CSV table of C-alpha atoms and ligand atoms in Angstrom, one decimal:
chain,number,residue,atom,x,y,z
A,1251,UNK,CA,-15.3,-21.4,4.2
A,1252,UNK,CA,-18.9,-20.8,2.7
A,1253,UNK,CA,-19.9,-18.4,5.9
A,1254,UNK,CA,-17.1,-15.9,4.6
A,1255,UNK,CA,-19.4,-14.6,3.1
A,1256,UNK,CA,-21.8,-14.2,6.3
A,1257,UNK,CA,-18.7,-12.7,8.0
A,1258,UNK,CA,-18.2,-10.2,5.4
A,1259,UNK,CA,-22.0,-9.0,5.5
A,1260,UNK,CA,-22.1,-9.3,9.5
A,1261,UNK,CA,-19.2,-6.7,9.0
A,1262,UNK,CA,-20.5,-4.3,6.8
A,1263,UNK,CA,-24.2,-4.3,8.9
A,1264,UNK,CA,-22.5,-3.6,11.8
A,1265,UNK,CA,-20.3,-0.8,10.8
A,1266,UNK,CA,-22.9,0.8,8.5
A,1267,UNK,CA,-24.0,3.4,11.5
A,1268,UNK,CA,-20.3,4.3,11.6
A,1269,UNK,CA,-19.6,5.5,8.0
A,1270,UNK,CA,-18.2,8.6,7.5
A,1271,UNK,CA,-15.7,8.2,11.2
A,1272,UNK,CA,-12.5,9.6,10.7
A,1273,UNK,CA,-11.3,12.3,8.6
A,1274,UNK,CA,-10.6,12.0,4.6
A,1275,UNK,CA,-6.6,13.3,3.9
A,1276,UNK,CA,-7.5,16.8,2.7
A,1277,UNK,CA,-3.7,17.5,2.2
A,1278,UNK,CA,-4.4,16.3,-1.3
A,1279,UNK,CA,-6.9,18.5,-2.6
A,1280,UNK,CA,-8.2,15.9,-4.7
A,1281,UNK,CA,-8.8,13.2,-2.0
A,1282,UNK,CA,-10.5,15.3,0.1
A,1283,UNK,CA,-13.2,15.7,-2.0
A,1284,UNK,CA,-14.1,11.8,-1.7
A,1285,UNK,CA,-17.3,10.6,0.2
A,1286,UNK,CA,-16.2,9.7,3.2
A,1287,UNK,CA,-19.5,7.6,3.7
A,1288,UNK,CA,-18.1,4.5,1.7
A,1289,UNK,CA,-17.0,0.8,2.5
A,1290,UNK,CA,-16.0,-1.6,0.8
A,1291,UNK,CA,-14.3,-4.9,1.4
A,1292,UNK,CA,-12.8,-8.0,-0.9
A,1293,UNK,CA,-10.9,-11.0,0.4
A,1294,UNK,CA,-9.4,-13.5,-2.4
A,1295,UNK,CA,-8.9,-16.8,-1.3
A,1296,UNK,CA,-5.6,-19.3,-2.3
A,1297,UNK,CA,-8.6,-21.3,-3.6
A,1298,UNK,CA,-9.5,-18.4,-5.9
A,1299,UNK,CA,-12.5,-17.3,-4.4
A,1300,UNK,CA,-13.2,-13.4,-4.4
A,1301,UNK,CA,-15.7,-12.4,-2.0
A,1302,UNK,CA,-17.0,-8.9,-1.5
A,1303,UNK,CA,-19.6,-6.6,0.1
A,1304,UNK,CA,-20.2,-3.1,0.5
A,1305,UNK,CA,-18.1,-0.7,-2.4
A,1306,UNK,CA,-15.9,-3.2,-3.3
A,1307,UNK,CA,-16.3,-2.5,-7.0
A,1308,UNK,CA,-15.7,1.4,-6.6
A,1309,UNK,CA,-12.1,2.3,-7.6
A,1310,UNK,CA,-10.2,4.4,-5.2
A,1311,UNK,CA,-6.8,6.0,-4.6
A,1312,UNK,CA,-4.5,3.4,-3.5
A,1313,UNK,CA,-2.1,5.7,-2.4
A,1314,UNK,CA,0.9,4.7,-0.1
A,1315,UNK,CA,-0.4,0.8,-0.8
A,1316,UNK,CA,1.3,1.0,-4.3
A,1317,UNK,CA,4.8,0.9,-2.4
A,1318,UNK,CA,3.9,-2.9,-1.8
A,1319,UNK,CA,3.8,-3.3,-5.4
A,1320,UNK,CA,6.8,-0.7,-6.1
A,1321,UNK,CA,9.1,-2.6,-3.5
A,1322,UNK,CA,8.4,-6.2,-5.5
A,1323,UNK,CA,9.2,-4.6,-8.1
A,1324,UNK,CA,12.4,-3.0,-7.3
A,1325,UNK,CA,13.9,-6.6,-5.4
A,1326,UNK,CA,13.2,-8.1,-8.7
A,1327,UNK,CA,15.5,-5.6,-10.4
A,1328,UNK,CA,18.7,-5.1,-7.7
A,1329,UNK,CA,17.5,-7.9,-5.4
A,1330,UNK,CA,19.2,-7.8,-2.0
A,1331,UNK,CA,21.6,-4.6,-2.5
A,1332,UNK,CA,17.9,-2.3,-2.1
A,1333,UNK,CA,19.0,-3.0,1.3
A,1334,UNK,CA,22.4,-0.5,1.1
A,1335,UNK,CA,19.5,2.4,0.4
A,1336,UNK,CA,16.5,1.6,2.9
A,1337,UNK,CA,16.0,0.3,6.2
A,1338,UNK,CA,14.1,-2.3,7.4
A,1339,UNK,CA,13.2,-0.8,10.8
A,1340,UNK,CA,9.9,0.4,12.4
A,1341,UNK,CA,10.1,3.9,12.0
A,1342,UNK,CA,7.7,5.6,14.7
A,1343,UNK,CA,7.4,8.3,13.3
A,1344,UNK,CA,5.1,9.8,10.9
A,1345,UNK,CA,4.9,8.9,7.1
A,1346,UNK,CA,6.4,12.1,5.9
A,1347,UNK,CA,8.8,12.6,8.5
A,1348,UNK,CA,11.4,14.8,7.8
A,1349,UNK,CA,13.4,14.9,10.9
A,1350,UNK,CA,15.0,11.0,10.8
A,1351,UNK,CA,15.8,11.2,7.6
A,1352,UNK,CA,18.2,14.1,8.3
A,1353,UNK,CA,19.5,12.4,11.7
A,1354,UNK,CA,20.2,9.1,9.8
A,1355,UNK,CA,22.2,11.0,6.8
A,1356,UNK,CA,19.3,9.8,4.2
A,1357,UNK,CA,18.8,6.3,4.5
A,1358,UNK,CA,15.2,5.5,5.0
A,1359,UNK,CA,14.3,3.5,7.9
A,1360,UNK,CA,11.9,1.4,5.2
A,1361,UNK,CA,10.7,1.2,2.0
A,1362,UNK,CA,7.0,2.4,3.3
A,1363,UNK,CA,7.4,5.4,4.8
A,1364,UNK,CA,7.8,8.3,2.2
A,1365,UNK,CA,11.7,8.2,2.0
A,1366,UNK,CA,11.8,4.8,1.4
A,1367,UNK,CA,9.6,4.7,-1.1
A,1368,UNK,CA,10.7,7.6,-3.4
A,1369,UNK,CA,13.9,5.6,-2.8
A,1370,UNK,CA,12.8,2.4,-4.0
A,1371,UNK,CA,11.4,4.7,-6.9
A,1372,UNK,CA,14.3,6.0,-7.8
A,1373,UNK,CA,15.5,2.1,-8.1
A,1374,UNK,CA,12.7,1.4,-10.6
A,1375,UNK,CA,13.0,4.1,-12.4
A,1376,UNK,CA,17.2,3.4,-13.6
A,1377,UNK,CA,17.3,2.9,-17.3
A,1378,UNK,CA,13.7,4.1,-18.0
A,1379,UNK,CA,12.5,7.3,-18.6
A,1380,UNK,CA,9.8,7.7,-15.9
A,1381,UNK,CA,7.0,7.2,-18.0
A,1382,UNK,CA,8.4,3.9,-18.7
A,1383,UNK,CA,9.0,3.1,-15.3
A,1384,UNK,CA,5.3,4.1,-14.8
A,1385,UNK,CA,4.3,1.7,-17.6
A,1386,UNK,CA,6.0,-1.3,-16.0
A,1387,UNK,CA,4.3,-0.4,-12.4
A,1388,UNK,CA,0.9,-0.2,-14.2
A,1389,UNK,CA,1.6,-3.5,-16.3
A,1390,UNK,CA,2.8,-5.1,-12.9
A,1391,UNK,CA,-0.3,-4.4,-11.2
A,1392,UNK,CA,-2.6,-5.9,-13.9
A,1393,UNK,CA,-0.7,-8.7,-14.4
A,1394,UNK,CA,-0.6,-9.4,-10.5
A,1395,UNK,CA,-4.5,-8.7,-10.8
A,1396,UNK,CA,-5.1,-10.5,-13.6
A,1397,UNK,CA,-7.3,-7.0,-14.6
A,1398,UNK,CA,-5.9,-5.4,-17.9
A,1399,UNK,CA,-8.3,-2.4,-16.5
A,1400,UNK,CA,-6.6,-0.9,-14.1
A,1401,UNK,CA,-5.5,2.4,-14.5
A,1402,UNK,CA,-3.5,5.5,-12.7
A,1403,UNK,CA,-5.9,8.5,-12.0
A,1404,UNK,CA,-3.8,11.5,-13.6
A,1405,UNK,CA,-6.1,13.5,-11.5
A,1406,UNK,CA,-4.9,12.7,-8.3
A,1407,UNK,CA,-1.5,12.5,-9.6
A,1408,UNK,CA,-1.7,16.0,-11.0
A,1409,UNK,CA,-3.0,17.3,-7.9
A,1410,UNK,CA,-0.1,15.6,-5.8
A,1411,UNK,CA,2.5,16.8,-8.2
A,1412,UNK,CA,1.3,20.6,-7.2
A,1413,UNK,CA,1.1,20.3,-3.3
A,1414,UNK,CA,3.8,17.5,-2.4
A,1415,UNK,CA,6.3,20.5,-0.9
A,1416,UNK,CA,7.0,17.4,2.0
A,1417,UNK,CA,7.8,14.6,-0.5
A,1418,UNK,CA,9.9,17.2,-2.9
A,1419,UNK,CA,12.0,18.2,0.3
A,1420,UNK,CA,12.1,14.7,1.8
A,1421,UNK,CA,13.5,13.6,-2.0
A,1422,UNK,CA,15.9,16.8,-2.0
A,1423,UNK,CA,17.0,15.6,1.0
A,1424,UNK,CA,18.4,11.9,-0.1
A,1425,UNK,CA,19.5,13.6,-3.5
A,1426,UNK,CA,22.1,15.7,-1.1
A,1427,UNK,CA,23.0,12.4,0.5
A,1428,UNK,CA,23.5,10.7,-2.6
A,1429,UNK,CA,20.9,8.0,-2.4
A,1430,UNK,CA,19.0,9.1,-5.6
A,1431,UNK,CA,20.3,8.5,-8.6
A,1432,UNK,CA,17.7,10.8,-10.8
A,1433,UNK,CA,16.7,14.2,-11.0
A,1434,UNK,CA,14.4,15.0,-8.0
A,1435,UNK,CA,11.2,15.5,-10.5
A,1436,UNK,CA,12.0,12.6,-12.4
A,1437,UNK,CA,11.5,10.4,-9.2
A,1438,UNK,CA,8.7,12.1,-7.7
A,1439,UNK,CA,7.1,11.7,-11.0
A,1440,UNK,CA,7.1,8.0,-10.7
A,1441,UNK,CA,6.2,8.9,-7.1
A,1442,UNK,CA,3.1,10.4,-7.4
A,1443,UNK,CA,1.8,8.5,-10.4
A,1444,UNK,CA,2.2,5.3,-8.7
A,1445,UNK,CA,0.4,6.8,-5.2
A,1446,UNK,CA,-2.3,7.8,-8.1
A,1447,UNK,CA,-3.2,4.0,-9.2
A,1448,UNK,CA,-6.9,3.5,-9.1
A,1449,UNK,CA,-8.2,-0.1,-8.2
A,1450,UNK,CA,-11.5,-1.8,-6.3
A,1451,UNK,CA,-10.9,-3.6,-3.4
A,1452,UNK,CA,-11.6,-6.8,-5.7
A,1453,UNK,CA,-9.1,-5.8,-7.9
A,1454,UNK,CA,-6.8,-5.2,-5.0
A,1455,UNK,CA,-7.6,-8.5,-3.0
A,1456,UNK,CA,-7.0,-10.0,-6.6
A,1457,UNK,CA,-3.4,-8.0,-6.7
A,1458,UNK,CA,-2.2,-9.3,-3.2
A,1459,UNK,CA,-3.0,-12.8,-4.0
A,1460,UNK,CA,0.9,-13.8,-4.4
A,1461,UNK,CA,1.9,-12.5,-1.0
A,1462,UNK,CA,-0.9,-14.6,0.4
A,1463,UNK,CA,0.3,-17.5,-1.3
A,1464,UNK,CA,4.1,-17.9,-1.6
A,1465,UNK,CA,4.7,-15.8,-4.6
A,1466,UNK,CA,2.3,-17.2,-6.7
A,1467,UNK,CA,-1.0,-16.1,-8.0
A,1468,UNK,CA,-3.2,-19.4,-7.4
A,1469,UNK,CA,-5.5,-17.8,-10.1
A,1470,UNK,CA,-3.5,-17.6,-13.2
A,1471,UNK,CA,-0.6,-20.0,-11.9
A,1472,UNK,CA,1.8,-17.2,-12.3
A,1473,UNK,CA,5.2,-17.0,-10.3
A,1474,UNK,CA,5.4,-13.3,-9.1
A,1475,UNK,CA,8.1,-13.7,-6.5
A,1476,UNK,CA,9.8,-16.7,-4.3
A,1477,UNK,CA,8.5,-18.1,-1.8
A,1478,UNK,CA,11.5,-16.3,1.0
A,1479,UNK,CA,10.8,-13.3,-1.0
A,1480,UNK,CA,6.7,-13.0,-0.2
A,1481,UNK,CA,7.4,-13.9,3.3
A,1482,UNK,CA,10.1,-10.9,4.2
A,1483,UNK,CA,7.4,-8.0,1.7
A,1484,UNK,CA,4.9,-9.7,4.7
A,1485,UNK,CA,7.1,-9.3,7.5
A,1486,UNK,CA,7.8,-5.5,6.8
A,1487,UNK,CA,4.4,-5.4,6.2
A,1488,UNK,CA,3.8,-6.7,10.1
A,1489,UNK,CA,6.3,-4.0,11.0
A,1490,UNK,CA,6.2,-0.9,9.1
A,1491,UNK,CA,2.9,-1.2,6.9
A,1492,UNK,CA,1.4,1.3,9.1
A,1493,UNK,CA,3.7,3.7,9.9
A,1494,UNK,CA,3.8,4.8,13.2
A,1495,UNK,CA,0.6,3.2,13.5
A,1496,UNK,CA,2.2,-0.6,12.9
A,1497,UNK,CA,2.4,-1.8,16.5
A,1498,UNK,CA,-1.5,-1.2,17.0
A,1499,UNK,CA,-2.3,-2.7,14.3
A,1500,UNK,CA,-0.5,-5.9,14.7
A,1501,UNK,CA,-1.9,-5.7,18.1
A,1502,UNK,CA,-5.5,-5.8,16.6
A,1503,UNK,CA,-5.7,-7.2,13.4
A,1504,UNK,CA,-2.5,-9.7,13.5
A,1505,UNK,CA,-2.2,-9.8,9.9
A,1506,UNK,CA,0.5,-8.1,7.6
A,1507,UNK,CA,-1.2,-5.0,6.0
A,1508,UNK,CA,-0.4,-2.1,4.2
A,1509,UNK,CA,-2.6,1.1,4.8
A,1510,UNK,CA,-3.0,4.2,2.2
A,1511,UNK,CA,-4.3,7.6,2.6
A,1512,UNK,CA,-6.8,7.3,0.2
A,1513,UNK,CA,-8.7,4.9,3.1
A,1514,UNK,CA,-7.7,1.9,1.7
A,1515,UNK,CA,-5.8,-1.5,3.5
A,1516,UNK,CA,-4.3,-4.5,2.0
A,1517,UNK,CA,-3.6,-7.2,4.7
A,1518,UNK,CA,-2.7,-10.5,3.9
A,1519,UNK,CA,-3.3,-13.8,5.9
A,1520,UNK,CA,-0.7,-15.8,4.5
A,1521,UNK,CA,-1.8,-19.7,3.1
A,1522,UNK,CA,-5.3,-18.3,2.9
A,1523,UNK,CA,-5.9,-15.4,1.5
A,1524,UNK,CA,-5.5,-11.7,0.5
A,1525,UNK,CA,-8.0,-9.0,2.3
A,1526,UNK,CA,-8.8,-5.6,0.5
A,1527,UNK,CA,-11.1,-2.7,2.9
A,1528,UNK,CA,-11.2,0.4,2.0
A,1529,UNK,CA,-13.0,3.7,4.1
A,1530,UNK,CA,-12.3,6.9,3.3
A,1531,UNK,CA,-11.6,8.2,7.1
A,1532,UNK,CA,-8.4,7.9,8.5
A,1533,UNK,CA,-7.1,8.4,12.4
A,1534,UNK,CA,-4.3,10.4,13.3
A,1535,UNK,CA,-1.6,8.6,12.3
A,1536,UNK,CA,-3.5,8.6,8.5
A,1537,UNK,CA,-4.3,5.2,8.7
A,1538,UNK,CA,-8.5,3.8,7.5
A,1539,UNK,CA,-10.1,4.2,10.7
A,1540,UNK,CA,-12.6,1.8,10.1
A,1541,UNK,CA,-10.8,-0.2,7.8
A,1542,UNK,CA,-8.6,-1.3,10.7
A,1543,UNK,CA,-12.0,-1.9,12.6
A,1544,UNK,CA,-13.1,-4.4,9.8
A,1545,UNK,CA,-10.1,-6.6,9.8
A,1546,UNK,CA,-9.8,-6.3,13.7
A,1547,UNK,CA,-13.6,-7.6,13.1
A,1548,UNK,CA,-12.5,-10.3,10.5
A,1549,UNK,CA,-9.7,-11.6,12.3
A,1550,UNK,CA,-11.3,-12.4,15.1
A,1551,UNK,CA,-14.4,-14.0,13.8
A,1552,UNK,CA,-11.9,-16.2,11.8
A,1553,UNK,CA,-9.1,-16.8,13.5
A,1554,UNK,CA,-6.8,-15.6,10.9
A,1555,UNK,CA,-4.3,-13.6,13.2
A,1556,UNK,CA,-0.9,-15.2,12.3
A,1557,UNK,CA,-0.5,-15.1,16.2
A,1558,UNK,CA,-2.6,-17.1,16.6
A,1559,UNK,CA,-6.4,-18.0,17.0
B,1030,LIG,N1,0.9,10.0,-1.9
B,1030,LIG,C1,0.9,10.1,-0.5
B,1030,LIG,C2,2.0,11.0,0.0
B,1030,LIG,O1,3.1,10.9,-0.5
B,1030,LIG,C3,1.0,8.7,0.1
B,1030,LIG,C4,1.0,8.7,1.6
B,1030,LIG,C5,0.2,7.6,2.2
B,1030,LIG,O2,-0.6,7.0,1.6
B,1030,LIG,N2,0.4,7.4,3.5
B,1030,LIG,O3,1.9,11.7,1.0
């Protein structure tokens, strides 16, 4: 696997004329001031390898990626009951949709659109005040990293807390069906903070290790989930991690993946390794526009598509 490397930096040369494609989310004042002319990419191997080229080493706003992290979080506390409160369906519709979530009385189609994850919140947040349930997201993610210096950008998370009118309605919504258990601002709180986490695409290659490697992180040894338990996060990873943007990107990169708005994608190519690209332009459906280009380019120069090679 020593021309990974070469793979990586045949990636980055060849998308370099392309920075700056797509269009940064400006419905977070704070994101849209980011340069949209970066790259960066990270893949961690199970052999615990970390590769990189571009801005892998610049941290940026993981966004909706956290509610991989969130969700792993929340099975390990209520396990298979999560299930009674979110769907595990392919929404096809957008990330903030407002509309299902009335039809379908306020159960979430799945824990990555916005309703499922303020739901899955909610669920993390029960006997914690929500700066604690903050703390234990934060200590999750650099213990799953292995990086004690990760941190949450109260920048970002400021500045989502004053323009997130769709999330607050889409949380008032599920509060008047009964599936939240806290006070609206409480959850959204936790929300926002955990949208707000900060990491490199090392660190974040590093972080998705476990799902690339049956629940364990091959680096420090330790037992994040179970093995049936990393394998069902990557199949609603296949099938919702991109919103209404999943089918095409199954269709081009084959791998599980979850995208954010702040340009970033984890994918993981499970029994080898976790991939990390981040680009600040999204497409339509607010997914990295060339970060779906890189891994559509990785996945086909190593064979990694878990359709097949
Ligand atoms: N914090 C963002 C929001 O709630 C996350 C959305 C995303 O990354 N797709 O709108």
């Amino acid at each position: 696997m020593s021309d990974l490397q070469a793979i990586l930096d045949s990636i980055h040369t060849e998308l370099l004329p392309r920075l700056g494609e797509g269009k940064v989310a400006d419905y977070i004042p704070e994101l849209a001031k980011v340069d949209p002319n970066q790259f960066g990419m990270a893949i961690a191997t199970v052999d615990g390898n970390v590769r990189s080229v571009g801005d892998a080493d610049i941290p940026f706003s993981i966004q909706s990626i956290s509610k991989v992290f969130m969700l792993t979080l929340a099975l390990g506390k209520v396990g298979e009951s999560l299930w009674k409160r979110v769907g595990r369906e392919p929404s096809g519709t957008a990330f903030n949709s407002i509309v299902q979530l009335e039809r379908e009385e306020g159960i979430p189609r799945n824990p990555f659109i916005n309703a499922g994850a303020i739901a899955v919140s909610d669920i993390v947040l029960s006997g914690h005040a929500p700066r604690e349930a903050i703390g234990e997201l934060l200590r999750f993610v650099r213990y799953v990293a292995d990086d004690e210096s990760i941190t949450i950008d109260d920048k970002v998370a400021r500045s989502e807390t004053q323009t997130g009118f769709r999330n607050i309605a889409l949380a008032n919504f599920m509060r008047a069906y009964g599936n939240l258990d806290h006070p609206v601002e409480h959850v959204l709180g936790v929300y926002f903070h955990q949208c707000a986490l900060s990491m490199t695409c090392e660190q974040l290659a590093k972080a998705g290790l476990y799902l690339a490697a049956r629940g364990t992180n091959p680096i420090t040894g330790h037992s994040v989930v179970s093995p049936k338990r990393a394998r069902r996060i990557n199949a609603l990873m296949l099938t919702c991690g991109h919103y209404d943007g999943s089918g095409d990107f199954a269709y081009h990169v084959g791998l599980p993946g979850k995208s954010g708005v702040g340009g970033g994608i984890l994918a993981v190519a499970p029994g080898i390794g976790s991939i990390a690209v981040w680009s600040p332009g999204l497409n339509k459906v607010g997914n990295s526009q060339l970060g779906a280009v890189a891994l559509e380019m990785l996945a086909a120069r190593t064979g990694w598509s878990v359709f097949g090679d």
